[in-house]
Amino acid sequence: MNSKKDLLSNCIEGFQFARALAAFELERSTPLDISIEPLGKDFFARVCGVSFKSPPSGGVKKTIVEAINKYSVLVFPDAAPTEEEHLAFGRAFGELQLTSSSVSGKRKRRIRAEFADVSNLDLNGRVLPADSRLAHNKQANQLWHSDASFRKTPSKFSFLAGIRLPPSGGETEFVDLRAVWDALPEKTKQECEGKIAVHSLLASRRRVGFHDFNEEERAAYSHAPHPLARVHPGSGRKCLFVGSHADFIDGNDEVTGRQFLDELLEFATQERFIYSHKWTPGEVIMWDNRCVIHRGRPWDMSVIREMRRVTVDGDGPTVVDGSIVPGI
Ligand code: OGA
Ligand code: MN
């Protein structure tokens, strides 16, 4: 027969075992019901088994962070989050950025301020005329960019949910800037090292024909310095941090700097680096803006394309007083 003492020690052992099991569940690298299937070599993966019904728990979040650090872009099929679920999922990874309604002025929004309205719909949910100012402005999404690199603290993760999608066109394309860096000629790498590119919303909007910014907008979005050779904190790998918001290079004359940036972006967006995604409604795509550029592709603008995005803010400015901040 067990003595009281034995019973107590069995109880304690049982409790310790349960705790150890719970810790194991939390810590083990991939919870059993999640599968990660790379669709490119080491870039872009499909993640099945993650529910958006509640924010990711410790083990699930850890798995997602490890996967994004490795693959840079993750697609979650059948996620179909409600607005609340979408916000809560994004918030699990950090503070959300409020979108600026900058170029279009202080306009009313179709959806709440934490969402980027990636749609061709007006306030009443009707298709925007393709030649309207707002539709035209949104076309800047079709230029290669990293979200909000025109801010001193640029974005970390984006979560874009596909809601209503056109039958053809409207794909989203991605480039992993780490692979681009690895492929750069040694001489070009040396030319990029230590250089600071100044990003600006004005630069990308200029490319789609917008010039009229007010003083407030100019001040807010015109001078965001970022290293051209940026170390991606999630993997420790270097990436070529370019995109259509990059305007000029600190210390270079404007034309030379811009030419160099154009050449680099052309190199980065060669076919061999691009992964093109054809959307299925209900999918959410997460990407890491610290090492990925992306763009939307054209579609028949008389057809609805409705998506919304939440964006997690970066950890701080990448450059302070002219010096590159490590680990951002
Ligand atoms: C975005 C974006 C591209 C697209 O949501 O940040 O750039 O395909 N989207 O609409
Ligand atoms: Mn974008």
Coordinates of C-alpha atoms and ligand atoms in Angstrom, one line a residue:
M1 CA 0.0 0.0 0.0
N2 CA 1.1 3.5 -0.8
S3 CA 2.0 5.7 2.1
K4 CA 0.7 9.2 2.2
K5 CA 4.2 10.3 1.4
D6 CA 4.3 8.1 -1.8
L7 CA 1.0 9.5 -2.9
L8 CA 2.2 13.0 -2.5
S9 CA 5.4 12.4 -4.4
N10 CA 3.4 10.6 -7.2
C11 CA 1.2 13.7 -7.3
I12 CA 4.1 16.0 -7.6
E13 CA 5.7 13.8 -10.3
G14 CA 2.4 13.8 -12.2
F15 CA 2.2 17.6 -11.9
Q16 CA 5.8 18.0 -13.0
F17 CA 5.2 15.7 -16.0
A18 CA 2.1 17.7 -17.0
R19 CA 4.1 20.9 -16.8
A20 CA 7.0 19.4 -18.8
L21 CA 4.5 18.2 -21.4
A22 CA 2.9 21.6 -21.7
A23 CA 6.3 23.3 -22.0
F24 CA 7.2 20.8 -24.7
E25 CA 4.0 21.5 -26.6
L26 CA 4.9 25.2 -26.4
E27 CA 8.5 24.8 -27.4
R28 CA 8.6 22.1 -30.0
S29 CA 9.4 23.5 -33.3
T30 CA 6.3 22.6 -35.3
P31 CA 3.0 21.7 -33.6
L32 CA 1.9 18.4 -35.1
D33 CA -1.1 19.7 -37.0
I34 CA 0.8 22.5 -38.9
S35 CA 2.6 21.7 -42.2
I36 CA 5.0 23.9 -44.0
E37 CA 5.5 23.3 -47.7
P38 CA 8.1 25.4 -49.5
L39 CA 6.9 26.4 -52.9
G40 CA 10.2 28.0 -54.0
K41 CA 13.6 26.8 -53.0
D42 CA 14.1 28.6 -49.7
F43 CA 11.5 31.3 -50.4
F44 CA 7.7 31.3 -50.2
A45 CA 6.0 28.5 -48.3
R46 CA 2.4 27.3 -47.8
V47 CA 1.4 26.9 -44.2
C48 CA -1.5 24.6 -43.5
G49 CA -3.2 24.0 -40.2
V50 CA -3.1 27.5 -38.7
S51 CA -6.5 28.8 -37.6
F52 CA -7.2 32.5 -37.6
K53 CA -10.2 32.0 -35.3
S54 CA -7.9 33.1 -32.4
P55 CA -4.5 34.7 -32.2
P56 CA -1.6 32.2 -32.5
S57 CA -0.6 30.6 -29.2
G58 CA 3.1 30.4 -28.1
G59 CA 4.0 27.3 -30.1
V60 CA 2.1 28.3 -33.2
K61 CA 3.5 31.8 -33.2
K62 CA 7.0 30.5 -32.8
T63 CA 6.5 28.2 -35.7
I64 CA 5.3 31.0 -37.9
V65 CA 8.2 33.3 -36.9
E66 CA 10.7 30.5 -37.7
A67 CA 9.0 29.9 -41.0
I68 CA 8.9 33.6 -42.0
N69 CA 12.5 34.0 -41.0
K70 CA 13.4 31.2 -43.4
Y71 CA 10.9 31.6 -46.3
S72 CA 10.1 35.4 -46.1
V73 CA 6.6 34.9 -47.5
L74 CA 3.9 32.5 -46.2
V75 CA 0.5 31.8 -47.6
F76 CA -2.2 30.5 -45.3
P77 CA -5.0 28.9 -47.3
D78 CA -8.6 29.0 -46.0
A79 CA -7.8 31.6 -43.4
A80 CA -10.8 33.8 -44.2
P81 CA -10.4 36.0 -41.1
T82 CA -13.2 38.4 -40.1
E83 CA -11.9 42.0 -39.6
E84 CA -11.5 41.3 -35.8
E85 CA -9.6 38.1 -36.3
H86 CA -7.4 39.7 -38.9
L87 CA -6.5 42.5 -36.5
A88 CA -5.9 40.1 -33.6
F89 CA -3.7 37.8 -35.7
G90 CA -1.5 40.7 -36.8
R91 CA -1.3 42.2 -33.3
A92 CA 0.1 38.9 -32.0
F93 CA 3.3 39.9 -33.9
G94 CA 3.6 43.5 -32.8
E95 CA 2.2 46.9 -32.8
L96 CA 0.0 47.7 -35.9
Q97 CA 0.7 50.6 -38.1
L98 CA -2.1 53.0 -38.9
T99 CA -2.3 53.7 -42.6
S100 CA -1.8 57.2 -43.8
S101 CA -4.5 58.6 -46.0
S102 CA -1.8 61.0 -47.1
V103 CA -2.0 61.4 -50.8
S104 CA -5.7 61.5 -51.0
G105 CA -6.0 63.9 -48.1
K106 CA -8.0 63.3 -45.0
R107 CA -10.5 61.3 -46.8
K108 CA -13.2 59.1 -45.3
R109 CA -12.3 55.4 -45.2
R110 CA -14.3 52.4 -46.3
I111 CA -12.7 50.3 -43.6
R112 CA -11.0 51.1 -40.3
A113 CA -7.7 52.9 -40.0
E114 CA -5.7 49.8 -39.0
F115 CA -6.4 48.3 -42.4
A116 CA -4.9 49.2 -45.7
D117 CA -7.8 49.2 -48.1
V118 CA -6.3 47.2 -51.0
S119 CA -9.4 47.3 -53.2
N120 CA -10.8 49.1 -56.1
L121 CA -14.0 50.0 -54.2
D122 CA -15.4 53.4 -53.2
L123 CA -16.9 54.3 -49.8
N124 CA -20.2 52.7 -50.9
G125 CA -18.5 49.5 -52.0
R126 CA -18.9 50.3 -55.7
V127 CA -16.0 49.8 -58.2
L128 CA -13.9 53.0 -58.5
P129 CA -13.7 54.5 -61.9
A130 CA -10.3 53.4 -63.3
D131 CA -9.5 57.1 -64.1
S132 CA -10.3 58.4 -60.6
R133 CA -7.6 59.9 -58.5
L134 CA -7.9 57.3 -55.8
A135 CA -7.8 54.4 -58.2
H136 CA -4.8 56.0 -59.9
N137 CA -3.1 56.4 -56.5
K138 CA -3.7 52.8 -55.6
Q139 CA -1.9 51.8 -58.8
A140 CA 1.4 52.6 -57.0
N141 CA 0.9 49.1 -55.4
Q142 CA 1.8 47.8 -58.8
L143 CA 5.4 49.2 -58.5
W144 CA 7.9 47.0 -56.6
H145 CA 8.1 48.2 -53.0
S146 CA 8.5 47.3 -49.4
D147 CA 5.5 48.5 -47.4
A148 CA 6.0 51.9 -45.8
S149 CA 9.8 52.0 -46.5
F150 CA 9.0 55.8 -46.7
R151 CA 8.8 55.9 -42.9
K152 CA 11.9 56.2 -40.8
T153 CA 10.6 53.1 -38.9
P154 CA 9.7 50.9 -41.8
S155 CA 7.2 48.0 -41.6
K156 CA 8.0 44.5 -40.4
F157 CA 5.3 42.1 -41.3
S158 CA 2.3 42.5 -43.6
F159 CA -0.8 40.3 -43.6
L160 CA -2.9 40.6 -46.8
A161 CA -6.2 38.9 -46.9
G162 CA -7.8 38.1 -50.3
I163 CA -11.5 38.6 -50.2
R164 CA -13.0 39.0 -53.7
L165 CA -10.6 38.4 -56.6
P166 CA -10.8 38.8 -60.3
P167 CA -10.9 35.7 -62.5
S168 CA -7.7 36.7 -64.2
G169 CA -4.8 39.0 -63.5
G170 CA -4.3 40.7 -60.1
E171 CA -1.6 38.3 -59.0
T172 CA 0.9 39.5 -56.3
E173 CA 4.6 39.0 -57.0
F174 CA 7.4 38.8 -54.5
V175 CA 11.2 39.0 -54.5
D176 CA 13.4 37.8 -51.7
L177 CA 16.1 40.5 -51.4
R178 CA 18.5 38.1 -49.6
A179 CA 18.7 35.9 -52.7
V180 CA 19.3 39.1 -54.7
W181 CA 22.1 40.2 -52.4
D182 CA 23.7 36.7 -52.7
A183 CA 23.6 36.9 -56.5
L184 CA 25.1 40.4 -56.8
P185 CA 28.6 40.7 -58.2
E186 CA 31.2 41.2 -55.5
K187 CA 32.1 44.7 -56.9
T188 CA 28.4 45.8 -56.6
K189 CA 28.2 44.5 -53.1
Q190 CA 31.2 46.6 -52.2
E191 CA 29.6 49.7 -53.8
C192 CA 26.4 49.1 -51.7
E193 CA 28.1 48.5 -48.3
G194 CA 27.7 51.4 -45.9
K195 CA 25.5 53.4 -48.3
I196 CA 22.3 54.9 -47.2
A197 CA 19.3 55.2 -49.6
V198 CA 16.8 57.9 -48.8
H199 CA 13.2 56.6 -49.3
S200 CA 10.2 58.8 -49.9
L201 CA 6.5 58.3 -50.7
L202 CA 6.9 61.3 -53.0
A203 CA 9.4 59.3 -55.1
S204 CA 7.1 56.4 -55.8
R205 CA 4.0 58.6 -56.3
R206 CA 6.0 60.7 -58.8
R207 CA 6.5 57.5 -60.8
V208 CA 2.7 57.2 -61.2
G209 CA 2.2 60.9 -62.0
F210 CA 1.5 62.5 -58.6
H211 CA 3.2 65.7 -57.7
D212 CA 0.9 67.7 -55.5
F213 CA 1.8 67.1 -51.9
N214 CA 1.1 69.5 -49.1
E215 CA 3.8 70.6 -46.6
E216 CA 2.6 68.2 -43.9
E217 CA 2.9 65.2 -46.3
R218 CA 6.3 66.3 -47.6
A219 CA 7.6 66.5 -44.0
A220 CA 6.1 63.2 -43.0
Y221 CA 7.1 61.0 -45.9
S222 CA 10.0 62.5 -47.7
H223 CA 13.2 61.5 -45.9
A224 CA 13.5 58.0 -44.6
P225 CA 17.1 56.8 -44.7
H226 CA 17.7 53.1 -44.8
P227 CA 20.9 51.1 -45.4
L228 CA 21.2 49.8 -49.0
A229 CA 22.9 46.6 -47.7
R230 CA 20.5 45.8 -44.8
V231 CA 21.0 42.9 -42.5
H232 CA 17.7 41.0 -42.0
P233 CA 17.4 40.5 -38.2
G234 CA 15.3 37.3 -38.6
S235 CA 18.0 35.4 -40.4
G236 CA 21.2 37.4 -40.1
R237 CA 21.5 37.4 -43.9
K238 CA 22.2 40.5 -45.9
C239 CA 19.7 41.9 -48.4
L240 CA 19.7 44.5 -51.1
F241 CA 17.1 46.9 -49.7
V242 CA 15.7 48.6 -52.8
G243 CA 12.3 49.5 -54.1
S244 CA 10.3 52.3 -55.8
H245 CA 10.2 54.4 -52.6
A246 CA 14.0 54.6 -52.7
D247 CA 14.7 58.1 -54.1
F248 CA 18.4 59.0 -53.9
I249 CA 21.6 58.0 -52.1
D250 CA 22.9 60.0 -49.3
G251 CA 26.1 61.8 -50.3
N252 CA 25.7 61.1 -54.0
D253 CA 24.5 63.6 -56.5
E254 CA 20.8 63.0 -57.3
V255 CA 21.1 61.7 -60.8
T256 CA 24.0 59.3 -60.1
G257 CA 22.3 57.9 -57.0
R258 CA 19.0 57.5 -58.8
Q259 CA 20.6 55.8 -61.7
F260 CA 22.4 53.4 -59.4
L261 CA 19.1 52.6 -57.5
D262 CA 17.3 52.0 -60.8
E263 CA 20.0 49.6 -62.0
L264 CA 19.9 47.7 -58.6
L265 CA 16.1 47.4 -58.8
E266 CA 16.3 46.1 -62.3
F267 CA 18.8 43.5 -61.2
A268 CA 16.6 42.6 -58.2
T269 CA 13.5 42.1 -60.3
Q270 CA 14.8 39.7 -62.9
E271 CA 12.4 36.8 -63.7
R272 CA 14.6 34.3 -61.8
F273 CA 14.0 36.1 -58.4
I274 CA 10.2 36.5 -58.8
Y275 CA 7.6 34.3 -57.2
S276 CA 4.1 35.1 -58.7
H277 CA 1.1 34.2 -56.6
K278 CA -2.4 33.7 -58.1
W279 CA -4.9 34.3 -55.3
T280 CA -7.7 32.1 -54.1
P281 CA -10.3 33.8 -51.9
G282 CA -9.8 33.2 -48.2
E283 CA -6.0 33.2 -48.4
V284 CA -3.9 35.4 -46.2
I285 CA -0.3 36.1 -47.3
M286 CA 2.2 37.2 -44.7
W287 CA 5.5 38.7 -45.8
D288 CA 8.6 40.2 -44.1
N289 CA 9.1 43.8 -45.5
R290 CA 12.6 43.8 -44.1
C291 CA 13.8 41.5 -46.8
V292 CA 11.0 41.3 -49.4
I293 CA 9.7 43.6 -52.1
H294 CA 6.3 42.9 -53.8
R295 CA 3.9 44.3 -56.4
G296 CA 0.4 43.8 -57.5
R297 CA -0.3 42.9 -61.2
P298 CA -2.9 44.6 -63.4
W299 CA -6.4 43.2 -63.9
D300 CA -9.6 44.4 -65.5
M301 CA -10.4 47.4 -63.3
S302 CA -14.1 47.1 -64.0
V303 CA -14.1 43.9 -62.0
I304 CA -14.0 43.9 -58.1
R305 CA -10.7 43.1 -56.5
E306 CA -11.0 43.3 -52.7
M307 CA -8.3 42.7 -50.2
R308 CA -7.3 44.2 -46.8
R309 CA -4.0 44.4 -45.1
V310 CA -2.7 44.8 -41.6
T311 CA 0.9 45.8 -41.1
V312 CA 3.1 45.3 -38.1
D313 CA 5.5 48.2 -37.4
G314 CA 9.2 47.8 -37.4
D315 CA 11.3 47.9 -34.2
G316 CA 12.6 51.4 -34.8
P317 CA 14.5 53.6 -37.3
T318 CA 17.1 51.8 -39.3
V319 CA 19.4 54.9 -39.3
V320 CA 19.9 57.4 -36.5
D321 CA 22.1 60.5 -36.9
G322 CA 23.5 59.1 -40.1
S323 CA 24.6 55.8 -38.6
I324 CA 23.1 52.4 -39.4
V325 CA 21.4 50.9 -36.3
P326 CA 22.3 47.2 -36.0
G327 CA 19.5 44.6 -35.5
I328 CA 16.6 46.5 -37.0
Ligands
OGA1 C1 -0.1 45.6 -50.4 C2 0.2 45.5 -51.8 C3 -0.2 44.3 -53.8 C4 -1.5 43.7 -54.5 O1 -1.1 45.1 -50.0 O2 0.8 46.0 -49.6 O3 1.2 46.0 -52.3 O4 -1.3 42.7 -55.1 N1 -0.5 44.7 -52.6 O5 -2.5 44.3 -54.3
MN2 MN 2.4 46.8 -50.5

